[in-house]
PDB file of C-alpha atoms in Angstrom:
ATOM      1  CA  MET A1232      43.747   0.143 -15.555  1.00  0.00           C
ATOM      2  CA  LYS A1233      45.112   3.276 -14.834  1.00  0.00           C
ATOM      3  CA  PRO A1234      43.209   6.502 -16.188  1.00  0.00           C
ATOM      4  CA  ILE A1235      44.827   8.718 -18.867  1.00  0.00           C
ATOM      5  CA  ASN A1236      45.541  11.919 -17.824  1.00  0.00           C
ATOM      6  CA  PRO A1237      43.864  14.526 -19.702  1.00  0.00           C
ATOM      7  CA  ASP A1238      46.721  16.820 -19.741  1.00  0.00           C
ATOM      8  CA  ILE A1239      48.944  14.612 -21.661  1.00  0.00           C
ATOM      9  CA  VAL A1240      46.016  14.975 -24.744  1.00  0.00           C
ATOM     10  CA  LEU A1241      45.359  18.312 -24.280  1.00  0.00           C
ATOM     11  CA  LYS A1242      48.544  19.611 -23.724  1.00  0.00           C
ATOM     12  CA  PRO A1243      50.012  19.047 -27.316  1.00  0.00           C
ATOM     13  CA  VAL A1244      46.443  19.936 -28.719  1.00  0.00           C
ATOM     14  CA  LYS A1245      46.814  23.435 -27.134  1.00  0.00           C
ATOM     15  CA  GLU A1246      50.169  23.913 -28.349  1.00  0.00           C
ATOM     16  CA  TYR A1247      49.508  22.829 -31.888  1.00  0.00           C
ATOM     17  CA  VAL A1248      46.616  25.447 -31.761  1.00  0.00           C
ATOM     18  CA  LEU A1249      48.665  28.281 -30.489  1.00  0.00           C
ATOM     19  CA  MET A1250      51.246  27.782 -32.865  1.00  0.00           C
ATOM     20  CA  ALA A1251      49.035  27.612 -35.640  1.00  0.00           C
ATOM     21  CA  VAL A1252      47.442  31.160 -34.521  1.00  0.00           C
ATOM     22  CA  GLY A1253      50.688  32.608 -34.258  1.00  0.00           C
ATOM     23  CA  MET A1254      51.706  31.314 -37.829  1.00  0.00           C
ATOM     24  CA  LEU A1255      48.477  32.933 -39.351  1.00  0.00           C
ATOM     25  CA  MET A1256      49.201  36.192 -37.788  1.00  0.00           C
ATOM     26  CA  TYR A1257      52.859  35.972 -39.004  1.00  0.00           C
ATOM     27  CA  SER A1258      51.706  35.161 -42.730  1.00  0.00           C
ATOM     28  CA  PHE A1259      49.203  38.033 -42.398  1.00  0.00           C
ATOM     29  CA  GLY A1260      51.867  40.500 -41.244  1.00  0.00           C
ATOM     30  CA  TRP A1261      53.788  39.717 -44.226  1.00  0.00           C
ATOM     31  CA  ILE A1262      51.387  39.484 -46.904  1.00  0.00           C
ATOM     32  CA  GLY A1263      48.816  42.098 -45.369  1.00  0.00           C
ATOM     33  CA  CYS A1264      51.501  44.999 -44.357  1.00  0.00           C
ATOM     34  CA  ILE A1265      54.977  44.410 -45.038  1.00  0.00           C
ATOM     35  CA  LEU A1266      55.063  43.162 -48.826  1.00  0.00           C
ATOM     36  CA  PRO A1267      52.440  45.619 -49.991  1.00  0.00           C
ATOM     37  CA  ALA A1268      54.244  48.155 -48.865  1.00  0.00           C
ATOM     38  CA  GLY A1269      57.332  47.474 -50.589  1.00  0.00           C
ATOM     39  CA  GLY A1270      59.228  45.936 -47.743  1.00  0.00           C
ATOM     40  CA  VAL A1271      61.884  42.997 -47.569  1.00  0.00           C
ATOM     41  CA  GLY A1272      61.659  41.747 -43.996  1.00  0.00           C
ATOM     42  CA  GLY A1273      64.258  39.257 -42.423  1.00  0.00           C
ATOM     43  CA  GLY A1274      63.647  35.454 -42.128  1.00  0.00           C
ATOM     44  CA  ALA A1275      63.786  32.760 -44.984  1.00  0.00           C
ATOM     45  CA  ALA A1276      61.636  34.729 -47.100  1.00  0.00           C
ATOM     46  CA  GLY A1277      63.900  38.052 -47.185  1.00  0.00           C
ATOM     47  CA  LEU A1278      66.765  35.892 -47.282  1.00  0.00           C
ATOM     48  CA  SER A1279      65.249  33.906 -50.322  1.00  0.00           C
ATOM     49  CA  LEU A1280      64.295  36.982 -52.174  1.00  0.00           C
ATOM     50  CA  VAL A1281      67.873  38.506 -51.860  1.00  0.00           C
ATOM     51  CA  LEU A1282      69.627  35.419 -52.987  1.00  0.00           C
ATOM     52  CA  CYS A1283      67.254  35.036 -55.803  1.00  0.00           C
ATOM     53  CA  ASN A1284      68.142  38.257 -57.102  1.00  0.00           C
ATOM     54  CA  ALA A1285      71.826  37.512 -56.644  1.00  0.00           C
ATOM     55  CA  LEU A1286      71.555  34.542 -58.496  1.00  0.00           C
ATOM     56  CA  SER A1287      69.400  35.841 -61.543  1.00  0.00           C
ATOM     57  CA  THR A1288      72.178  38.291 -62.157  1.00  0.00           C
ATOM     58  CA  ALA A1289      74.397  35.365 -62.613  1.00  0.00           C
ATOM     59  CA  GLY A1290      71.532  33.731 -65.033  1.00  0.00           C
ATOM     60  CA  ILE A1291      70.247  31.484 -62.795  1.00  0.00           C
ATOM     61  CA  ASP A1292      66.505  31.937 -62.434  1.00  0.00           C
ATOM     62  CA  LEU A1293      64.956  30.270 -58.937  1.00  0.00           C
ATOM     63  CA  GLN A1294      61.572  30.681 -57.569  1.00  0.00           C
ATOM     64  CA  ILE A1295      61.429  32.331 -54.442  1.00  0.00           C
ATOM     65  CA  GLY A1296      59.131  29.384 -52.992  1.00  0.00           C
ATOM     66  CA  THR A1297      62.159  26.928 -54.292  1.00  0.00           C
ATOM     67  CA  MET A1298      64.741  28.952 -52.161  1.00  0.00           C
ATOM     68  CA  VAL A1299      62.993  29.268 -49.033  1.00  0.00           C
ATOM     69  CA  PHE A1300      62.215  25.449 -49.364  1.00  0.00           C
ATOM     70  CA  ILE A1301      65.887  25.023 -49.731  1.00  0.00           C
ATOM     71  CA  ILE A1302      66.742  27.073 -46.851  1.00  0.00           C
ATOM     72  CA  ASN A1303      64.140  25.360 -44.376  1.00  0.00           C
ATOM     73  CA  ALA A1304      65.118  22.129 -45.388  1.00  0.00           C
ATOM     74  CA  VAL A1305      69.006  22.610 -44.543  1.00  0.00           C
ATOM     75  CA  LEU A1306      68.415  24.745 -41.452  1.00  0.00           C
ATOM     76  CA  LEU A1307      65.685  21.838 -40.264  1.00  0.00           C
ATOM     77  CA  LEU A1308      68.737  19.154 -40.617  1.00  0.00           C
ATOM     78  CA  VAL A1309      70.682  21.531 -38.440  1.00  0.00           C
ATOM     79  CA  ALA A1310      68.038  22.385 -35.816  1.00  0.00           C
ATOM     80  CA  GLY A1311      67.061  18.491 -35.764  1.00  0.00           C
ATOM     81  CA  PHE A1312      70.738  17.561 -34.216  1.00  0.00           C
ATOM     82  CA  ILE A1313      71.269  20.743 -32.502  1.00  0.00           C
ATOM     83  CA  VAL A1314      67.850  21.733 -30.609  1.00  0.00           C
ATOM     84  CA  GLY A1315      66.419  18.292 -30.994  1.00  0.00           C
ATOM     85  CA  TRP A1316      63.689  16.459 -33.252  1.00  0.00           C
ATOM     86  CA  ASN A1317      60.754  17.572 -31.227  1.00  0.00           C
ATOM     87  CA  PHE A1318      61.548  20.929 -32.123  1.00  0.00           C
ATOM     88  CA  GLY A1319      61.870  20.174 -36.111  1.00  0.00           C
ATOM     89  CA  LEU A1320      58.467  18.428 -36.225  1.00  0.00           C
ATOM     90  CA  LYS A1321      57.063  21.375 -34.911  1.00  0.00           C
ATOM     91  CA  THR A1322      58.874  23.502 -37.215  1.00  0.00           C
ATOM     92  CA  ILE A1323      57.269  21.561 -39.841  1.00  0.00           C
ATOM     93  CA  PHE A1324      54.131  21.825 -38.766  1.00  0.00           C
ATOM     94  CA  CYS A1325      54.516  25.736 -38.618  1.00  0.00           C
ATOM     95  CA  VAL A1326      56.295  26.311 -41.911  1.00  0.00           C
ATOM     96  CA  VAL A1327      55.418  23.573 -44.311  1.00  0.00           C
ATOM     97  CA  ILE A1328      51.721  23.564 -43.265  1.00  0.00           C
ATOM     98  CA  ILE A1329      50.263  26.517 -41.546  1.00  0.00           C
ATOM     99  CA  PHE A1330      52.441  29.043 -42.574  1.00  0.00           C
ATOM    100  CA  SER A1331      52.353  28.088 -46.330  1.00  0.00           C
ATOM    101  CA  LEU A1332      48.366  27.760 -46.026  1.00  0.00           C
ATOM    102  CA  GLY A1333      48.539  30.890 -44.283  1.00  0.00           C
ATOM    103  CA  MET A1334      50.392  32.798 -46.954  1.00  0.00           C
ATOM    104  CA  ASN A1335      48.311  31.278 -49.917  1.00  0.00           C
ATOM    105  CA  PHE A1336      44.933  32.067 -47.835  1.00  0.00           C
ATOM    106  CA  TRP A1337      45.734  35.648 -47.244  1.00  0.00           C
ATOM    107  CA  GLN A1338      47.080  36.348 -50.647  1.00  0.00           C
ATOM    108  CA  GLU A1339      43.569  34.922 -52.257  1.00  0.00           C
ATOM    109  CA  VAL A1340      41.257  36.829 -49.519  1.00  0.00           C
ATOM    110  CA  LEU A1341      43.159  40.038 -49.597  1.00  0.00           C
ATOM    111  CA  PRO A1342      43.155  42.514 -52.391  1.00  0.00           C
ATOM    112  CA  ASP A1343      46.482  43.612 -54.002  1.00  0.00           C
ATOM    113  CA  GLY A1344      48.646  46.614 -52.657  1.00  0.00           C
ATOM    114  CA  ASN A1345      48.322  48.313 -49.769  1.00  0.00           C
ATOM    115  CA  PHE A1346      44.692  47.427 -48.633  1.00  0.00           C
ATOM    116  CA  LEU A1347      44.822  49.287 -45.649  1.00  0.00           C
ATOM    117  CA  GLY A1348      45.044  52.468 -46.986  1.00  0.00           C
ATOM    118  CA  VAL A1349      48.147  53.744 -44.409  1.00  0.00           C
ATOM    119  CA  ASP A1350      51.477  55.002 -45.336  1.00  0.00           C
ATOM    120  CA  ASN A1351      53.885  52.516 -46.425  1.00  0.00           C
ATOM    121  CA  LEU A1352      56.186  53.330 -43.017  1.00  0.00           C
ATOM    122  CA  LEU A1353      53.105  52.550 -40.733  1.00  0.00           C
ATOM    123  CA  ALA A1354      52.119  49.306 -42.597  1.00  0.00           C
ATOM    124  CA  ILE A1355      55.461  47.870 -42.419  1.00  0.00           C
ATOM    125  CA  VAL A1356      55.363  48.890 -38.525  1.00  0.00           C
ATOM    126  CA  MET A1357      52.151  47.188 -38.170  1.00  0.00           C
ATOM    127  CA  GLY A1358      53.451  44.259 -40.105  1.00  0.00           C
ATOM    128  CA  GLY A1359      56.456  43.705 -37.809  1.00  0.00           C
ATOM    129  CA  ILE A1360      54.297  44.037 -34.764  1.00  0.00           C
ATOM    130  CA  LEU A1361      52.132  41.302 -36.133  1.00  0.00           C
ATOM    131  CA  ALA A1362      54.864  39.211 -37.083  1.00  0.00           C
ATOM    132  CA  GLY A1363      56.620  39.566 -33.969  1.00  0.00           C
ATOM    133  CA  ALA A1364      53.428  38.663 -32.075  1.00  0.00           C
ATOM    134  CA  GLY A1365      53.176  35.917 -33.893  1.00  0.00           C
ATOM    135  CA  ILE A1366      56.694  34.511 -33.314  1.00  0.00           C
ATOM    136  CA  ALA A1367      56.514  34.859 -29.871  1.00  0.00           C
ATOM    137  CA  LEU A1368      53.504  32.980 -29.335  1.00  0.00           C
ATOM    138  CA  CYS A1369      55.071  30.211 -31.767  1.00  0.00           C
ATOM    139  CA  PHE A1370      58.170  30.278 -29.663  1.00  0.00           C
ATOM    140  CA  SER A1371      56.325  29.996 -26.548  1.00  0.00           C
ATOM    141  CA  GLN A1372      55.166  26.649 -27.329  1.00  0.00           C
ATOM    142  CA  GLY A1373      58.151  25.412 -28.435  1.00  0.00           C
ATOM    143  CA  GLY A1374      57.703  25.748 -32.088  1.00  0.00           C
ATOM    144  CA  SER A1375      59.570  28.252 -34.714  1.00  0.00           C
ATOM    145  CA  THR A1376      58.826  30.170 -37.751  1.00  0.00           C
ATOM    146  CA  GLY A1377      61.440  28.313 -39.701  1.00  0.00           C
ATOM    147  CA  GLY A1378      64.269  29.595 -41.634  1.00  0.00           C
ATOM    148  CA  THR A1379      66.601  32.265 -39.747  1.00  0.00           C
ATOM    149  CA  ASP A1380      64.445  31.962 -36.865  1.00  0.00           C
ATOM    150  CA  ILE A1381      65.718  28.461 -36.170  1.00  0.00           C
ATOM    151  CA  LEU A1382      69.435  30.395 -36.379  1.00  0.00           C
ATOM    152  CA  ALA A1383      68.216  32.571 -33.436  1.00  0.00           C
ATOM    153  CA  MET A1384      67.029  29.826 -31.273  1.00  0.00           C
ATOM    154  CA  ILE A1385      70.348  28.043 -31.827  1.00  0.00           C
ATOM    155  CA  LEU A1386      71.971  31.433 -30.707  1.00  0.00           C
ATOM    156  CA  LYS A1387      69.710  31.514 -27.730  1.00  0.00           C
ATOM    157  CA  ARG A1388      70.678  27.921 -26.832  1.00  0.00           C
ATOM    158  CA  ARG A1389      74.135  28.841 -26.998  1.00  0.00           C
ATOM    159  CA  THR A1390      74.578  32.297 -25.855  1.00  0.00           C
ATOM    160  CA  THR A1391      72.942  34.603 -23.361  1.00  0.00           C
ATOM    161  CA  LEU A1392      71.213  36.444 -26.119  1.00  0.00           C
ATOM    162  CA  GLU A1393      67.208  36.803 -26.018  1.00  0.00           C
ATOM    163  CA  ILE A1394      65.312  35.460 -28.894  1.00  0.00           C
ATOM    164  CA  GLY A1395      64.449  38.793 -30.035  1.00  0.00           C
ATOM    165  CA  ARG A1396      68.058  40.092 -30.293  1.00  0.00           C
ATOM    166  CA  ALA A1397      69.164  37.050 -31.709  1.00  0.00           C
ATOM    167  CA  LEU A1398      66.692  37.382 -34.592  1.00  0.00           C
ATOM    168  CA  LEU A1399      67.721  40.890 -34.852  1.00  0.00           C
ATOM    169  CA  LEU A1400      71.525  39.982 -35.517  1.00  0.00           C
ATOM    170  CA  VAL A1401      70.471  37.440 -38.107  1.00  0.00           C
ATOM    171  CA  ASP A1402      67.791  39.777 -39.613  1.00  0.00           C
ATOM    172  CA  ILE A1403      69.854  42.749 -39.724  1.00  0.00           C
ATOM    173  CA  GLY A1404      72.411  41.534 -42.324  1.00  0.00           C
ATOM    174  CA  ILE A1405      69.657  40.353 -44.646  1.00  0.00           C
ATOM    175  CA  VAL A1406      68.081  43.473 -44.594  1.00  0.00           C
ATOM    176  CA  THR A1407      71.338  45.337 -45.050  1.00  0.00           C
ATOM    177  CA  ILE A1408      72.077  43.452 -48.228  1.00  0.00           C
ATOM    178  CA  ALA A1409      68.593  44.078 -49.291  1.00  0.00           C
ATOM    179  CA  ALA A1410      69.297  47.881 -48.768  1.00  0.00           C
ATOM    180  CA  PHE A1411      71.962  47.820 -51.466  1.00  0.00           C
ATOM    181  CA  LEU A1412      69.807  45.988 -54.121  1.00  0.00           C
ATOM    182  CA  TYR A1413      66.478  48.205 -53.331  1.00  0.00           C
ATOM    183  CA  GLY A1414      67.886  51.281 -52.280  1.00  0.00           C
ATOM    184  CA  PRO A1415      67.922  52.855 -48.575  1.00  0.00           C
ATOM    185  CA  ARG A1416      64.557  54.007 -48.055  1.00  0.00           C
ATOM    186  CA  VAL A1417      63.622  50.243 -48.540  1.00  0.00           C
ATOM    187  CA  GLY A1418      66.303  49.105 -46.328  1.00  0.00           C
ATOM    188  CA  LEU A1419      65.304  51.991 -43.487  1.00  0.00           C
ATOM    189  CA  TYR A1420      61.657  50.962 -43.539  1.00  0.00           C
ATOM    190  CA  CYS A1421      62.813  47.227 -43.417  1.00  0.00           C
ATOM    191  CA  VAL A1422      65.283  48.201 -40.316  1.00  0.00           C
ATOM    192  CA  LEU A1423      62.279  49.973 -38.471  1.00  0.00           C
ATOM    193  CA  GLY A1424      60.083  46.899 -39.051  1.00  0.00           C
ATOM    194  CA  LEU A1425      62.857  44.569 -37.288  1.00  0.00           C
ATOM    195  CA  PHE A1426      62.929  46.315 -34.376  1.00  0.00           C
ATOM    196  CA  ALA A1427      59.232  46.735 -33.762  1.00  0.00           C
ATOM    197  CA  LYS A1428      59.292  42.647 -34.434  1.00  0.00           C
ATOM    198  CA  THR A1429      62.421  42.290 -32.167  1.00  0.00           C
ATOM    199  CA  LEU A1430      60.314  44.336 -29.420  1.00  0.00           C
ATOM    200  CA  VAL A1431      57.287  42.552 -30.010  1.00  0.00           C
ATOM    201  CA  VAL A1432      59.154  39.152 -29.394  1.00  0.00           C
ATOM    202  CA  ASP A1433      60.650  39.618 -26.478  1.00  0.00           C
ATOM    203  CA  LYS A1434      57.961  41.514 -24.742  1.00  0.00           C
ATOM    204  CA  ALA A1435      55.302  38.980 -25.783  1.00  0.00           C
ATOM    205  CA  ILE A1436      57.452  36.245 -24.799  1.00  0.00           C
ATOM    206  CA  GLU A1437      58.154  37.648 -21.399  1.00  0.00           C
ATOM    207  CA  SER A1438      54.410  38.311 -20.725  1.00  0.00           C
ATOM    208  CA  ILE A1439      53.371  34.849 -21.958  1.00  0.00           C
ATOM    209  CA  HIS A1440      55.670  33.340 -19.192  1.00  0.00           C
ATOM    210  CA  LEU A1441      55.315  36.180 -16.680  1.00  0.00           C
ATOM    211  CA  ARG A1442      54.417  34.951 -12.936  1.00  0.00           C
ATOM    212  CA  LYS A1443      54.293  36.488  -9.541  1.00  0.00           C
ATOM    213  CA  VAL A1444      57.017  35.954  -6.831  1.00  0.00           C
ATOM    214  CA  CYS A1445      54.896  36.472  -3.676  1.00  0.00           C
ATOM    215  CA  THR A1446      56.569  36.864  -0.309  1.00  0.00           C
ATOM    216  CA  VAL A1447      53.938  37.283   2.870  1.00  0.00           C
ATOM    217  CA  ILE A1448      54.976  37.988   6.384  1.00  0.00           C
ATOM    218  CA  CYS A1449      51.714  38.074   8.756  1.00  0.00           C
ATOM    219  CA  SER A1450      50.262  37.423  12.164  1.00  0.00           C
ATOM    220  CA  GLU A1451      48.507  34.253  10.715  1.00  0.00           C
ATOM    221  CA  PRO A1452      50.808  32.381   8.579  1.00  0.00           C
ATOM    222  CA  LEU A1453      49.203  28.804   8.957  1.00  0.00           C
ATOM    223  CA  LYS A1454      45.913  30.332   7.488  1.00  0.00           C
ATOM    224  CA  VAL A1455      48.015  31.816   4.364  1.00  0.00           C
ATOM    225  CA  GLU A1456      49.707  28.178   3.938  1.00  0.00           C
ATOM    226  CA  GLU A1457      46.343  26.612   3.786  1.00  0.00           C
ATOM    227  CA  PHE A1458      44.608  29.018   1.502  1.00  0.00           C
ATOM    228  CA  ILE A1459      47.589  28.814  -1.248  1.00  0.00           C
ATOM    229  CA  VAL A1460      47.776  24.721  -1.053  1.00  0.00           C
ATOM    230  CA  LYS A1461      43.832  24.268  -0.697  1.00  0.00           C
ATOM    231  CA  HIS A1462      42.309  27.079  -2.548  1.00  0.00           C
ATOM    232  CA  LEU A1463      45.094  28.264  -5.134  1.00  0.00           C
ATOM    233  CA  ASN A1464      46.456  24.609  -5.552  1.00  0.00           C
ATOM    234  CA  ARG A1465      49.701  25.838  -5.411  1.00  0.00           C
ATOM    235  CA  THR A1466      52.907  25.210  -2.754  1.00  0.00           C
ATOM    236  CA  ALA A1467      54.703  27.620  -0.998  1.00  0.00           C
ATOM    237  CA  THR A1468      58.402  27.783   0.813  1.00  0.00           C
ATOM    238  CA  ILE A1469      58.340  28.300   4.552  1.00  0.00           C
ATOM    239  CA  SER A1470      61.377  29.790   6.144  1.00  0.00           C
ATOM    240  CA  ARG A1471      62.010  31.367   9.696  1.00  0.00           C
ATOM    241  CA  GLY A1472      63.274  35.017  10.382  1.00  0.00           C
ATOM    242  CA  TYR A1473      63.352  37.744  12.559  1.00  0.00           C
ATOM    243  CA  GLY A1474      62.674  41.658  12.325  1.00  0.00           C
ATOM    244  CA  ALA A1475      65.877  43.424  12.436  1.00  0.00           C
ATOM    245  CA  PHE A1476      63.977  46.360  14.131  1.00  0.00           C
ATOM    246  CA  SER A1477      61.704  44.473  16.286  1.00  0.00           C
ATOM    247  CA  GLY A1478      63.567  41.488  16.767  1.00  0.00           C
ATOM    248  CA  LYS A1479      60.555  39.461  16.689  1.00  0.00           C
ATOM    249  CA  CYS A1480      60.539  35.918  15.132  1.00  0.00           C
ATOM    250  CA  VAL A1481      58.409  35.898  11.878  1.00  0.00           C
ATOM    251  CA  THR A1482      57.264  32.917   9.537  1.00  0.00           C
ATOM    252  CA  VAL A1483      58.312  34.253   5.596  1.00  0.00           C
ATOM    253  CA  ILE A1484      55.998  32.296   3.444  1.00  0.00           C
ATOM    254  CA  MET A1485      57.113  32.374  -0.309  1.00  0.00           C
ATOM    255  CA  SER A1486      55.130  31.292  -3.487  1.00  0.00           C
ATOM    256  CA  VAL A1487      55.261  31.731  -7.074  1.00  0.00           C
ATOM    257  CA  LEU A1488      51.665  32.585  -8.527  1.00  0.00           C
ATOM    258  CA  SER A1489      49.967  33.568 -11.726  1.00  0.00           C
ATOM    259  CA  ARG A1490      48.645  37.070 -11.761  1.00  0.00           C
ATOM    260  CA  ARG A1491      44.795  36.215 -10.817  1.00  0.00           C
ATOM    261  CA  GLU A1492      46.098  33.996  -7.948  1.00  0.00           C
ATOM    262  CA  ALA A1493      48.577  36.724  -6.870  1.00  0.00           C
ATOM    263  CA  VAL A1494      45.462  39.159  -6.283  1.00  0.00           C
ATOM    264  CA  GLN A1495      43.615  36.669  -4.528  1.00  0.00           C
ATOM    265  CA  LEU A1496      46.642  35.845  -2.133  1.00  0.00           C
ATOM    266  CA  ARG A1497      46.963  39.362  -1.495  1.00  0.00           C
ATOM    267  CA  ARG A1498      43.301  40.165  -0.864  1.00  0.00           C
ATOM    268  CA  TYR A1499      43.092  37.090   1.531  1.00  0.00           C
ATOM    269  CA  ALA A1500      46.419  38.031   3.661  1.00  0.00           C
ATOM    270  CA  ARG A1501      44.989  41.688   4.007  1.00  0.00           C
ATOM    271  CA  GLU A1502      41.445  40.450   5.163  1.00  0.00           C
ATOM    272  CA  ILE A1503      43.110  37.962   7.786  1.00  0.00           C
ATOM    273  CA  ASP A1504      45.745  40.162   8.884  1.00  0.00           C
ATOM    274  CA  PRO A1505      45.405  44.260   7.713  1.00  0.00           C
ATOM    275  CA  GLY A1506      49.049  44.835   9.090  1.00  0.00           C
ATOM    276  CA  ALA A1507      50.410  42.157   6.916  1.00  0.00           C
ATOM    277  CA  PHE A1508      53.769  42.837   4.914  1.00  0.00           C
ATOM    278  CA  ILE A1509      53.510  41.559   1.448  1.00  0.00           C
ATOM    279  CA  THR A1510      55.716  41.729  -1.643  1.00  0.00           C
ATOM    280  CA  ILE A1511      55.096  40.623  -5.146  1.00  0.00           C
ATOM    281  CA  VAL A1512      57.566  40.686  -8.071  1.00  0.00           C
ATOM    282  CA  ASP A1513      57.346  39.844 -11.451  1.00  0.00           C
ATOM    283  CA  SER A1514      59.599  37.133 -13.146  1.00  0.00           C
ATOM    284  CA  SER A1515      59.645  35.293 -16.604  1.00  0.00           C
ATOM    285  CA  GLU A1516      62.079  32.460 -16.006  1.00  0.00           C
ATOM    286  CA  ILE A1517      60.382  30.360 -13.370  1.00  0.00           C
ATOM    287  CA  VAL A1518      61.996  26.776 -13.869  1.00  0.00           C
ATOM    288  CA  GLY A1519      60.833  23.959 -11.866  1.00  0.00           C
ATOM    289  CA  LYS A1520      57.965  21.560 -11.193  1.00  0.00           C
ATOM    290  CA  GLY A1521      54.867  22.907 -12.223  1.00  0.00           C
ATOM    291  CA  PHE A1522      56.449  25.674 -14.325  1.00  0.00           C
ATOM    292  CA  ARG A1523      59.065  25.040 -16.821  1.00  0.00           C
ATOM    293  CA  GLY A1524      61.980  22.666 -17.605  1.00  0.00           C
ATOM    294  CA  THR A1525      61.024  19.590 -15.763  1.00  0.00           C
ATOM    295  CA  ASN A1526      58.955  16.350 -17.063  1.00  0.00           C
TER     296      ASN A1526
END
């Protein structure tokens, strides 16, 4: 009987644990920072608040929680057909279970009002940073915080927009409407919070997927190849070239590594050849076997 690869079990467990942590950060940013400071924010919660107030003027009273459920239910169906049903299942886990429980948990354990004791502006910025970090962590595992984040993910799939900027385009419309309903001060606070969240989402996702593209030219290429394969458990692409000035033939070794592995390779290459030529470039989009985009 063929043994079960532990990665088959551990990988989805890791994904759901990280998504849960992200949702707890996101819910804390909302309950602990944004709402006590009088902010509205974006997402399904902000959209629900705006829609409920609009409906109340027409004599229709609807709870915000009910509106959040309706918005998420509709967008989950859209996500299932356009983005994929696995994405929808992860979103259900994030939004229906973890995010909802997290919101209730923080409401129970945190006192009313701005418990941080800081200025409302600072509280909203802090909330935006926490929310952005939680969203980025969730997105990095293939999940979503639901609501308008699903629209952002669809925009990311269909356009060249980064996820953070797609979120900004979707949420900025919600905040603009909120500014008319609650005043320009609240609107400006929320815009600042959205910019903070957008910046953190893009930078955090980039940092999570960041890899080092290393190129080495040295006098001991076989030793470097062996070090990469046997000690770092990676592979490399080998090509032949020649120096434009010296005219000498050289072996060019290119490998994609993590930060720690890149440091180890640099140290080793310099040890065996102090005159080794090494370039290390950051890349957050590595698609291929061992990284992303393959089974």
